[in-house]
Short mmCIF file of C-alpha atoms in Angstrom, two decimals:
data_model
loop_
_atom_site.label_atom_id
_atom_site.label_comp_id
_atom_site.label_asym_id
_atom_site.label_seq_id
_atom_site.Cartn_x
_atom_site.Cartn_y
_atom_site.Cartn_z
CA MET A 1 -3.22 -8.12 23.31
CA ARG A 2 -1.37 -11.11 21.58
CA ARG A 3 -3.63 -12.52 19.80
CA LEU A 4 -5.06 -9.32 18.21
CA LEU A 5 -1.39 -8.67 17.26
CA TRP A 6 -1.71 -11.86 15.19
CA MET A 7 -4.77 -11.22 13.68
CA GLY A 8 -3.23 -7.83 12.82
CA CYS A 9 -0.37 -9.56 11.21
CA LEU A 10 -2.54 -11.82 9.52
CA ALA A 11 -4.61 -9.02 8.03
CA TYR A 12 -1.67 -7.44 7.00
CA LEU A 13 -0.21 -10.69 4.93
CA LEU A 14 -3.65 -10.73 3.28
CA ILE A 15 -3.60 -6.98 2.49
CA GLY A 16 -0.05 -7.43 0.78
CA LEU A 17 -1.13 -10.27 -1.26
CA ALA A 18 -4.16 -8.78 -2.24
CA HIS A 19 -2.20 -5.46 -3.20
CA VAL A 20 -0.09 -6.85 -5.74
CA VAL A 21 -1.62 -9.86 -7.22
CA VAL A 22 -2.88 -8.11 -10.30
CA GLY A 23 0.56 -6.80 -11.11
CA SER A 24 1.78 -10.33 -10.49
CA ILE A 25 0.13 -11.53 -13.33
CA MET A 26 -0.63 -8.55 -15.39
CA PRO A 27 1.24 -9.79 -18.66
CA ASN A 28 -0.97 -13.22 -18.67
CA LEU A 29 -4.36 -11.35 -17.41
CA LEU A 30 -3.92 -8.70 -20.73
CA GLU A 31 -2.77 -11.49 -22.94
CA HIS A 32 -5.81 -13.71 -21.66
CA TYR A 33 -8.36 -10.80 -22.30
CA GLY A 34 -6.35 -9.35 -25.47
CA LYS A 35 -5.70 -6.01 -23.46
CA ASP A 36 -3.20 -3.12 -23.66
CA TYR A 37 -1.47 -1.90 -20.73
CA SER A 38 -3.98 1.31 -20.43
CA ALA A 39 -6.62 -1.69 -19.37
CA GLY A 40 -4.25 -3.18 -16.93
CA GLY A 41 -4.01 0.46 -15.43
CA THR A 42 -7.67 1.38 -15.32
CA LEU A 43 -8.23 -2.02 -13.64
CA ILE A 44 -5.90 -0.93 -11.15
CA PHE A 45 -7.43 2.34 -11.06
CA ALA A 46 -10.54 0.72 -10.40
CA GLN A 47 -9.11 -1.45 -7.46
CA PHE A 48 -7.66 1.58 -5.61
CA ALA A 49 -10.54 3.50 -6.11
CA GLY A 50 -12.36 0.82 -3.97
CA PHE A 51 -9.37 1.23 -1.64
CA LEU A 52 -10.05 5.14 -1.17
CA LEU A 53 -13.85 4.27 -0.67
CA GLY A 54 -13.11 1.48 2.25
CA VAL A 55 -11.13 3.89 3.66
CA LEU A 56 -13.10 6.77 3.84
CA VAL A 57 -16.30 4.98 4.61
CA SER A 58 -14.59 2.81 7.44
CA PRO A 59 -15.55 5.31 9.95
CA LEU A 60 -19.25 5.20 9.13
CA LEU A 61 -19.43 1.54 9.42
CA LEU A 62 -17.31 1.42 12.70
CA ARG A 63 -19.61 3.89 14.12
CA LYS A 64 -22.88 1.96 12.89
CA PHE A 65 -21.76 -1.77 13.31
CA GLY A 66 -18.25 -1.74 15.50
CA LYS A 67 -14.79 -3.03 14.56
CA ARG A 68 -15.37 -6.85 14.56
CA LYS A 69 -18.55 -6.53 12.39
CA GLY A 70 -16.73 -3.88 10.12
CA LEU A 71 -13.81 -5.93 9.78
CA LEU A 72 -16.04 -9.42 8.84
CA ILE A 73 -18.20 -6.95 6.24
CA ALA A 74 -14.45 -6.02 4.41
CA THR A 75 -13.04 -9.27 4.87
CA THR A 76 -16.25 -10.84 3.00
CA MET A 77 -15.97 -8.68 0.45
CA LEU A 78 -12.76 -9.45 -0.47
CA CYS A 79 -12.76 -12.89 -0.31
CA ALA A 80 -15.95 -12.85 -2.39
CA ALA A 81 -14.19 -10.46 -5.38
CA GLU A 82 -10.99 -12.57 -5.44
CA LEU A 83 -13.00 -15.87 -6.13
CA CYS A 84 -14.74 -13.83 -8.71
CA TYR A 85 -11.67 -12.48 -10.20
CA ALA A 86 -10.36 -16.62 -10.11
CA PHE A 87 -13.49 -17.45 -12.36
CA LEU A 88 -11.92 -14.84 -15.14
CA PRO A 89 -15.29 -13.06 -15.89
CA PRO A 90 -15.94 -10.75 -18.88
CA TRP A 91 -13.16 -7.95 -18.87
CA GLU A 92 -15.93 -5.14 -18.47
CA TRP A 93 -16.70 -7.25 -14.95
CA MET A 94 -13.42 -7.12 -13.54
CA TYR A 95 -13.52 -3.37 -13.05
CA ALA A 96 -16.20 -3.65 -10.74
CA ILE A 97 -14.97 -6.83 -8.81
CA GLY A 98 -11.60 -4.61 -8.34
CA ALA A 99 -13.58 -1.83 -6.81
CA VAL A 100 -15.01 -4.69 -4.21
CA ALA A 101 -11.71 -6.13 -3.70
CA GLY A 102 -10.29 -2.78 -3.15
CA PHE A 103 -12.31 -1.63 -0.75
CA GLY A 104 -12.25 -4.95 1.05
CA PHE A 105 -8.52 -4.62 1.97
CA GLY A 106 -8.87 -0.86 2.48
CA MET A 107 -11.35 -0.99 5.02
CA ILE A 108 -9.28 -3.73 6.41
CA GLU A 109 -5.99 -1.71 6.60
CA ALA A 110 -7.81 1.13 7.83
CA VAL A 111 -9.74 -0.68 10.66
CA ILE A 112 -6.78 -3.00 11.85
CA GLY A 113 -4.44 0.22 12.02
CA THR A 114 -6.56 1.74 13.75
CA LEU A 115 -7.49 -1.02 16.56
CA ILE A 116 -3.72 -1.13 16.69
CA LEU A 117 -2.99 2.40 17.36
CA VAL A 118 -5.86 2.36 20.02
CA ALA A 119 -5.57 -0.94 21.90
CA VAL A 120 -1.63 -1.29 22.25
CA THR A 121 -0.43 1.61 24.37
CA GLU A 122 3.06 0.74 25.06
CA GLY A 123 5.45 -0.52 22.23
CA THR A 124 2.88 0.76 19.31
CA ALA A 125 5.70 1.63 16.92
CA ILE A 126 7.05 -1.60 17.42
CA ALA A 127 3.61 -3.21 16.74
CA MET A 128 3.02 -0.91 13.85
CA SER A 129 6.39 -2.00 12.42
CA ARG A 130 5.69 -5.89 12.83
CA LEU A 131 2.38 -5.32 10.52
CA GLU A 132 4.15 -3.65 7.99
CA VAL A 133 6.83 -6.65 8.19
CA PHE A 134 3.60 -8.86 7.53
CA PHE A 135 2.35 -6.69 4.60
CA GLY A 136 5.75 -6.95 2.71
CA GLY A 137 5.80 -10.57 3.45
CA GLY A 138 2.93 -10.82 1.23
CA ALA A 139 3.46 -8.74 -1.28
CA LEU A 140 7.35 -10.43 -1.43
CA LEU A 141 5.14 -13.82 -1.54
CA MET A 142 2.75 -13.33 -4.06
CA PRO A 143 4.75 -12.69 -7.12
CA LEU A 144 7.02 -15.62 -6.22
CA ILE A 145 3.74 -17.97 -5.80
CA ALA A 146 2.48 -16.05 -9.08
CA GLY A 147 5.65 -17.18 -10.81
CA TRP A 148 5.36 -20.39 -9.94
CA LEU A 149 1.50 -20.88 -10.92
CA ILE A 150 2.49 -18.91 -14.30
CA ARG A 151 4.81 -22.36 -15.03
CA GLU A 152 2.23 -24.41 -14.21
CA GLU A 153 0.07 -22.52 -16.36
CA VAL A 154 -2.80 -22.05 -13.64
CA TRP A 155 -1.97 -18.29 -12.92
CA ARG A 156 -5.50 -17.41 -11.97
CA TYR A 157 -5.48 -19.59 -8.64
CA SER A 158 -3.54 -16.84 -7.56
CA PHE A 159 -6.83 -14.77 -6.86
CA LEU A 160 -8.16 -18.17 -5.23
CA LEU A 161 -5.14 -18.29 -2.72
CA ILE A 162 -6.02 -14.88 -1.81
CA SER A 163 -9.84 -15.70 -1.12
CA LEU A 164 -8.98 -18.71 0.81
CA LEU A 165 -6.62 -16.68 3.22
CA ALA A 166 -9.65 -14.15 3.72
CA LEU A 167 -11.89 -16.93 4.52
CA VAL A 168 -9.36 -17.91 7.51
CA LEU A 169 -9.14 -14.08 8.49
CA LEU A 170 -12.76 -14.41 8.46
CA LEU A 171 -13.05 -16.99 10.87
CA VAL A 172 -10.40 -15.97 13.22
CA CYS A 173 -12.25 -12.42 13.36
CA GLY A 174 -15.91 -13.87 14.01
CA LYS A 175 -15.17 -16.20 16.59
CA GLY A 176 -11.93 -15.47 18.00
CA ASN A 177 -11.89 -14.68 21.76
CA PHE A 178 -9.28 -11.37 22.80
CA LYS A 179 -10.07 -11.09 25.89
CA GLU A 180 -10.32 -7.74 27.46
CA LEU A 181 -10.17 -6.30 23.74
CA ASN A 182 -13.58 -8.01 22.63
CA ALA A 183 -15.29 -4.73 24.26
CA VAL A 184 -12.87 -3.03 22.07
CA LEU A 185 -14.07 -4.85 18.90
CA ASP A 186 -17.54 -4.90 19.42
CA ALA A 187 -18.45 -1.26 20.83
CA ARG A 188 -19.62 1.17 18.45
CA GLU A 189 -18.30 4.50 18.05
CA GLU A 190 -20.65 7.59 19.09
CA GLY A 191 -20.92 11.04 17.95
CA THR A 192 -19.69 12.49 14.38
CA GLN A 193 -17.34 15.09 13.90
CA PRO A 194 -18.66 18.87 14.63
CA LYS A 195 -18.91 21.07 10.98
CA GLY A 196 -15.64 22.61 10.58
CA SER A 197 -13.62 20.14 12.60
CA LEU A 198 -10.99 19.54 9.85
CA LEU A 199 -10.45 23.55 9.38
CA ARG A 200 -10.42 24.13 13.58
CA THR A 201 -7.82 20.99 13.45
CA TYR A 202 -5.24 22.50 10.76
CA PRO A 203 -5.52 25.99 10.82
CA GLY A 204 -3.20 28.55 9.08
CA GLN A 205 -0.05 27.16 8.51
CA ARG A 206 -0.96 23.86 9.90
CA GLY A 207 -2.91 23.00 6.61
CA TRP A 208 -0.37 24.08 4.71
CA LEU A 209 2.05 21.47 6.51
CA LEU A 210 -0.92 19.07 6.15
CA ALA A 211 -1.25 19.48 2.27
CA ILE A 212 2.46 19.05 1.75
CA PHE A 213 1.94 15.41 3.54
CA ILE A 214 -1.17 14.81 1.38
CA ALA A 215 0.46 15.68 -1.70
CA PHE A 216 3.84 13.35 -0.36
CA PHE A 217 1.29 10.47 0.24
CA PHE A 218 -0.55 10.69 -3.30
CA LEU A 219 3.01 10.45 -4.65
CA TYR A 220 4.67 7.71 -2.68
CA VAL A 221 1.73 5.40 -2.75
CA GLY A 222 1.22 5.69 -6.45
CA THR A 223 4.89 5.65 -7.08
CA GLU A 224 5.37 2.39 -5.18
CA MET A 225 1.97 0.67 -7.09
CA SER A 226 3.16 1.67 -10.10
CA PHE A 227 6.18 0.32 -10.00
CA VAL A 228 5.02 -3.00 -8.43
CA ASN A 229 2.29 -3.29 -10.70
CA PHE A 230 4.23 -2.67 -13.98
CA LEU A 231 7.62 -3.97 -13.07
CA PRO A 232 7.09 -7.44 -14.74
CA SER A 233 6.30 -5.57 -17.71
CA LEU A 234 9.18 -3.21 -17.55
CA MET A 235 11.56 -6.48 -17.07
CA ILE A 236 10.13 -7.89 -19.95
CA GLU A 237 10.64 -5.04 -22.36
CA LYS A 238 13.96 -3.74 -20.63
CA ALA A 239 15.49 -7.05 -20.13
CA GLY A 240 13.68 -9.48 -22.55
CA THR A 241 12.97 -12.17 -19.49
CA ASP A 242 10.18 -14.73 -19.79
CA LYS A 243 6.88 -13.83 -17.96
CA ALA A 244 7.92 -15.86 -14.87
CA THR A 245 10.96 -14.49 -14.35
CA ALA A 246 9.75 -11.16 -14.64
CA ALA A 247 7.11 -11.53 -11.79
CA LEU A 248 10.08 -12.88 -9.92
CA SER A 249 11.65 -9.36 -10.02
CA VAL A 250 8.43 -8.18 -7.95
CA THR A 251 9.74 -10.80 -4.96
CA VAL A 252 13.28 -9.28 -5.25
CA PHE A 253 11.85 -5.96 -4.64
CA TRP A 254 9.37 -7.05 -1.73
CA ILE A 255 12.53 -8.99 0.12
CA ALA A 256 14.41 -5.73 -0.10
CA MET A 257 11.42 -4.13 1.24
CA THR A 258 10.55 -6.39 4.11
CA ALA A 259 14.58 -6.29 5.03
CA GLY A 260 14.48 -2.55 4.98
CA ARG A 261 11.71 -2.48 7.17
CA LEU A 262 13.20 -4.63 9.76
CA PHE A 263 15.49 -1.86 10.54
CA ALA A 264 13.91 1.54 9.40
CA GLY A 265 12.50 2.51 12.70
CA VAL A 266 15.81 1.92 14.36
CA ILE A 267 17.45 4.03 11.68
CA ALA A 268 15.04 6.79 11.64
CA GLU A 269 15.15 7.26 15.83
CA LYS A 270 18.72 7.59 15.51
CA ILE A 271 19.31 10.20 12.54
CA SER A 272 15.64 11.90 13.28
CA TYR A 273 12.63 11.48 11.01
CA SER A 274 13.04 14.37 9.09
CA ARG A 275 16.86 13.26 7.91
CA TYR A 276 15.62 9.71 7.31
CA VAL A 277 12.71 10.78 4.78
CA ILE A 278 14.65 13.29 3.02
CA MET A 279 17.64 10.76 2.27
CA CYS A 280 15.38 7.90 1.56
CA CYS A 281 13.57 10.15 -0.96
CA LEU A 282 16.94 11.19 -2.51
CA GLY A 283 18.08 7.63 -2.47
CA SER A 284 14.89 6.61 -4.08
CA PHE A 285 15.17 9.16 -6.89
CA LEU A 286 18.78 7.99 -7.58
CA MET A 287 17.96 4.57 -7.69
CA ILE A 288 14.85 4.65 -10.43
CA SER A 289 16.91 7.17 -12.57
CA LEU A 290 19.86 4.63 -12.90
CA PHE A 291 17.29 1.84 -13.81
CA ALA A 292 16.23 3.74 -16.31
CA LEU A 293 19.49 4.10 -17.81
CA VAL A 294 20.57 0.35 -17.89
CA HIS A 295 18.73 -2.50 -19.71
CA GLY A 296 20.75 -5.80 -18.36
CA LEU A 297 19.00 -8.34 -16.26
CA THR A 298 21.63 -8.53 -13.51
CA VAL A 299 22.06 -4.81 -13.08
CA LEU A 300 18.32 -4.26 -13.17
CA LEU A 301 18.07 -6.39 -10.27
CA VAL A 302 20.78 -4.48 -8.40
CA PHE A 303 18.76 -1.39 -8.67
CA ILE A 304 15.56 -3.11 -7.53
CA VAL A 305 16.91 -3.93 -4.38
CA LEU A 306 18.51 -0.59 -3.52
CA LEU A 307 15.09 1.20 -4.54
CA GLY A 308 13.40 -1.55 -2.28
CA LEU A 309 15.72 -0.84 0.57
CA PHE A 310 15.47 3.05 0.16
CA MET A 311 11.65 2.76 0.34
CA SER A 312 11.35 0.46 3.11
CA GLY A 313 10.52 2.66 5.52
CA LEU A 314 9.33 5.89 3.67
CA PHE A 315 5.77 5.28 4.48
CA SER A 316 5.58 4.57 8.26
CA ILE A 317 8.31 6.81 9.31
CA ALA A 318 6.59 9.58 6.84
CA LEU A 319 3.41 8.99 8.73
CA VAL A 320 5.09 9.02 12.13
CA PHE A 321 6.76 12.28 11.19
CA ALA A 322 3.59 14.02 9.99
CA ASN A 323 1.54 12.71 13.32
CA LYS A 324 4.89 14.52 15.09
CA LEU A 325 4.40 17.71 13.35
CA LEU A 326 1.00 17.65 13.85
CA PRO A 327 0.09 17.21 17.41
CA GLY A 328 -3.64 17.09 18.53
CA ALA A 329 -4.80 15.29 15.65
CA GLU A 330 -3.24 11.82 15.82
CA GLU A 331 -6.64 10.33 15.22
CA MET A 332 -7.48 12.34 12.18
CA THR A 333 -3.80 12.50 10.31
CA PRO A 334 -3.28 9.09 9.48
CA SER A 335 -6.92 8.14 7.85
CA LEU A 336 -6.15 11.71 5.76
CA LEU A 337 -3.25 10.33 4.41
CA ILE A 338 -3.82 6.96 4.24
CA ALA A 339 -6.99 8.33 1.85
CA SER A 340 -4.54 10.49 -0.12
CA GLY A 341 -2.10 7.45 -0.77
CA GLY A 342 -5.08 5.72 -2.19
CA VAL A 343 -6.07 8.10 -4.51
CA GLY A 344 -2.32 8.11 -5.55
CA GLY A 345 -2.64 4.61 -5.94
CA ALA A 346 -5.84 4.85 -8.06
CA PHE A 347 -4.66 7.35 -10.38
CA LEU A 348 -0.89 7.31 -11.15
CA PRO A 349 -0.98 3.54 -12.03
CA LEU A 350 -3.66 4.84 -14.96
CA TRP A 351 -0.97 7.29 -15.62
CA MET A 352 1.95 4.60 -15.93
CA GLY A 353 -0.02 2.25 -17.88
CA GLU A 354 -0.91 5.45 -20.63
CA SER A 355 2.68 5.56 -20.51
CA MET A 356 3.63 2.14 -21.17
CA ASP A 357 1.53 2.29 -24.33
CA TRP A 358 2.78 5.70 -25.09
CA GLY A 359 6.64 5.19 -24.63
CA GLY A 360 6.81 1.59 -23.22
CA ALA A 361 9.46 1.20 -20.81
CA GLY A 362 11.82 4.04 -20.94
CA ALA A 363 9.27 6.71 -20.73
CA SER A 364 7.45 5.10 -17.79
CA SER A 365 10.25 4.46 -16.05
CA TRP A 366 11.69 8.40 -16.23
CA LEU A 367 7.89 9.31 -14.97
CA LEU A 368 8.53 7.16 -12.09
CA SER A 369 11.89 9.64 -11.63
CA ALA A 370 9.86 12.71 -12.15
CA PHE A 371 7.44 11.26 -8.99
CA LEU A 372 10.40 10.16 -6.96
CA ALA A 373 12.17 13.99 -7.72
CA ALA A 374 8.71 15.71 -6.64
CA LEU A 375 8.64 13.68 -3.48
CA VAL A 376 11.86 14.66 -2.96
CA LEU A 377 10.81 18.31 -3.20
CA PHE A 378 7.62 17.83 -0.65
CA SER A 379 10.15 16.26 1.90
CA ILE A 380 12.26 19.18 1.89
CA ALA A 381 9.59 21.54 2.01
CA ALA A 382 7.89 19.79 5.39
CA VAL A 383 11.32 20.60 7.24
CA VAL A 384 11.44 24.22 6.15
CA VAL A 385 7.64 24.67 7.17
CA LYS A 386 8.73 23.02 10.57
CA ARG A 387 12.02 24.66 11.05
CA MET A 388 10.18 28.26 10.31
CA GLY A 389 8.32 27.39 13.46
CA ALA A 390 4.90 27.11 11.55
CA VAL A 391 3.93 24.12 14.00
CA LYS A 392 4.79 23.31 17.32
CA GLY A 393 5.87 19.58 18.59
CA SER A 394 8.94 17.81 18.49
CA GLU A 395 10.05 15.42 15.49
CA GLY A 396 11.11 12.84 18.11
#
């Protein structure tokens, strides 16, 4: 069990690195190709479109090949895509490479998450929290490494680092002996979902509640990815920082995110999931609104830290909240919500890139504020539906 958990932590570290690498070197990448922010947003869109496809296709591949081979396929795709990135091919090729990379880390996330939920029967929440910490660690380290590589003028090696780590995961997964869990890893899932199963699982008002959470995860992941990928560009325009320092601002954000995740579960258990989600949505909305109003480097960093703390546990706690409100659909609900997050991660950065070209950092910051305001409304709507007795089940 411990070996499986550590493999999961390595996988989530890799996913964290892969999620933010493009954003960490975005200004350099666009300058190298002579492209504008809209093109950068399109590249992120391609990557998260691949992510969405990876999440949606993973059940089919797992059914055909089993979890271990599914992981090997996904990791190989990510390893190859990041290596291709490092060669800086023609810009038009970058979209296809981004889609393949996104497919790889999207499928890895789906498979590892399913493995942990199935294999870890005691302390599942603690195990998932540990994975999220490693994800945050990867997202924290990548901008830090990218900042150093930018100063050394070898920023393209950021992609090579991820490719090498993917190779390590490939070897661990392919050659590792997980003892009694080998059967779980190698088993192929039998059967298919019956027709109409989605409607039978989420009838009536349960369907409305699912729709609320789908919209919530669409906005949350899209907002997080928009902020992270364009934060260096926002800092350059708002505070006049150099590119390397701007890249480090993403590290500051992920330090706060990782620190917050260490305590998010404990706090949510004490005050309830619903209160935690609503309070953190409100806090995030306030912080990004203040971020939009100021320009000094120091005060911007303060608001980045506070935003990271408020957003740190939203994904995992909202996922648990949704599962508690939709009992009996624990295997289907996470996949649907992760997929909706992938759609948001694809489309909202595309809108963000257009906003940067049209209105600059000011307009883009207020666009993020609008996203988080909608997040507040959806979190309140979920609680209202719950209190109206639309579904049965406790929130924990």
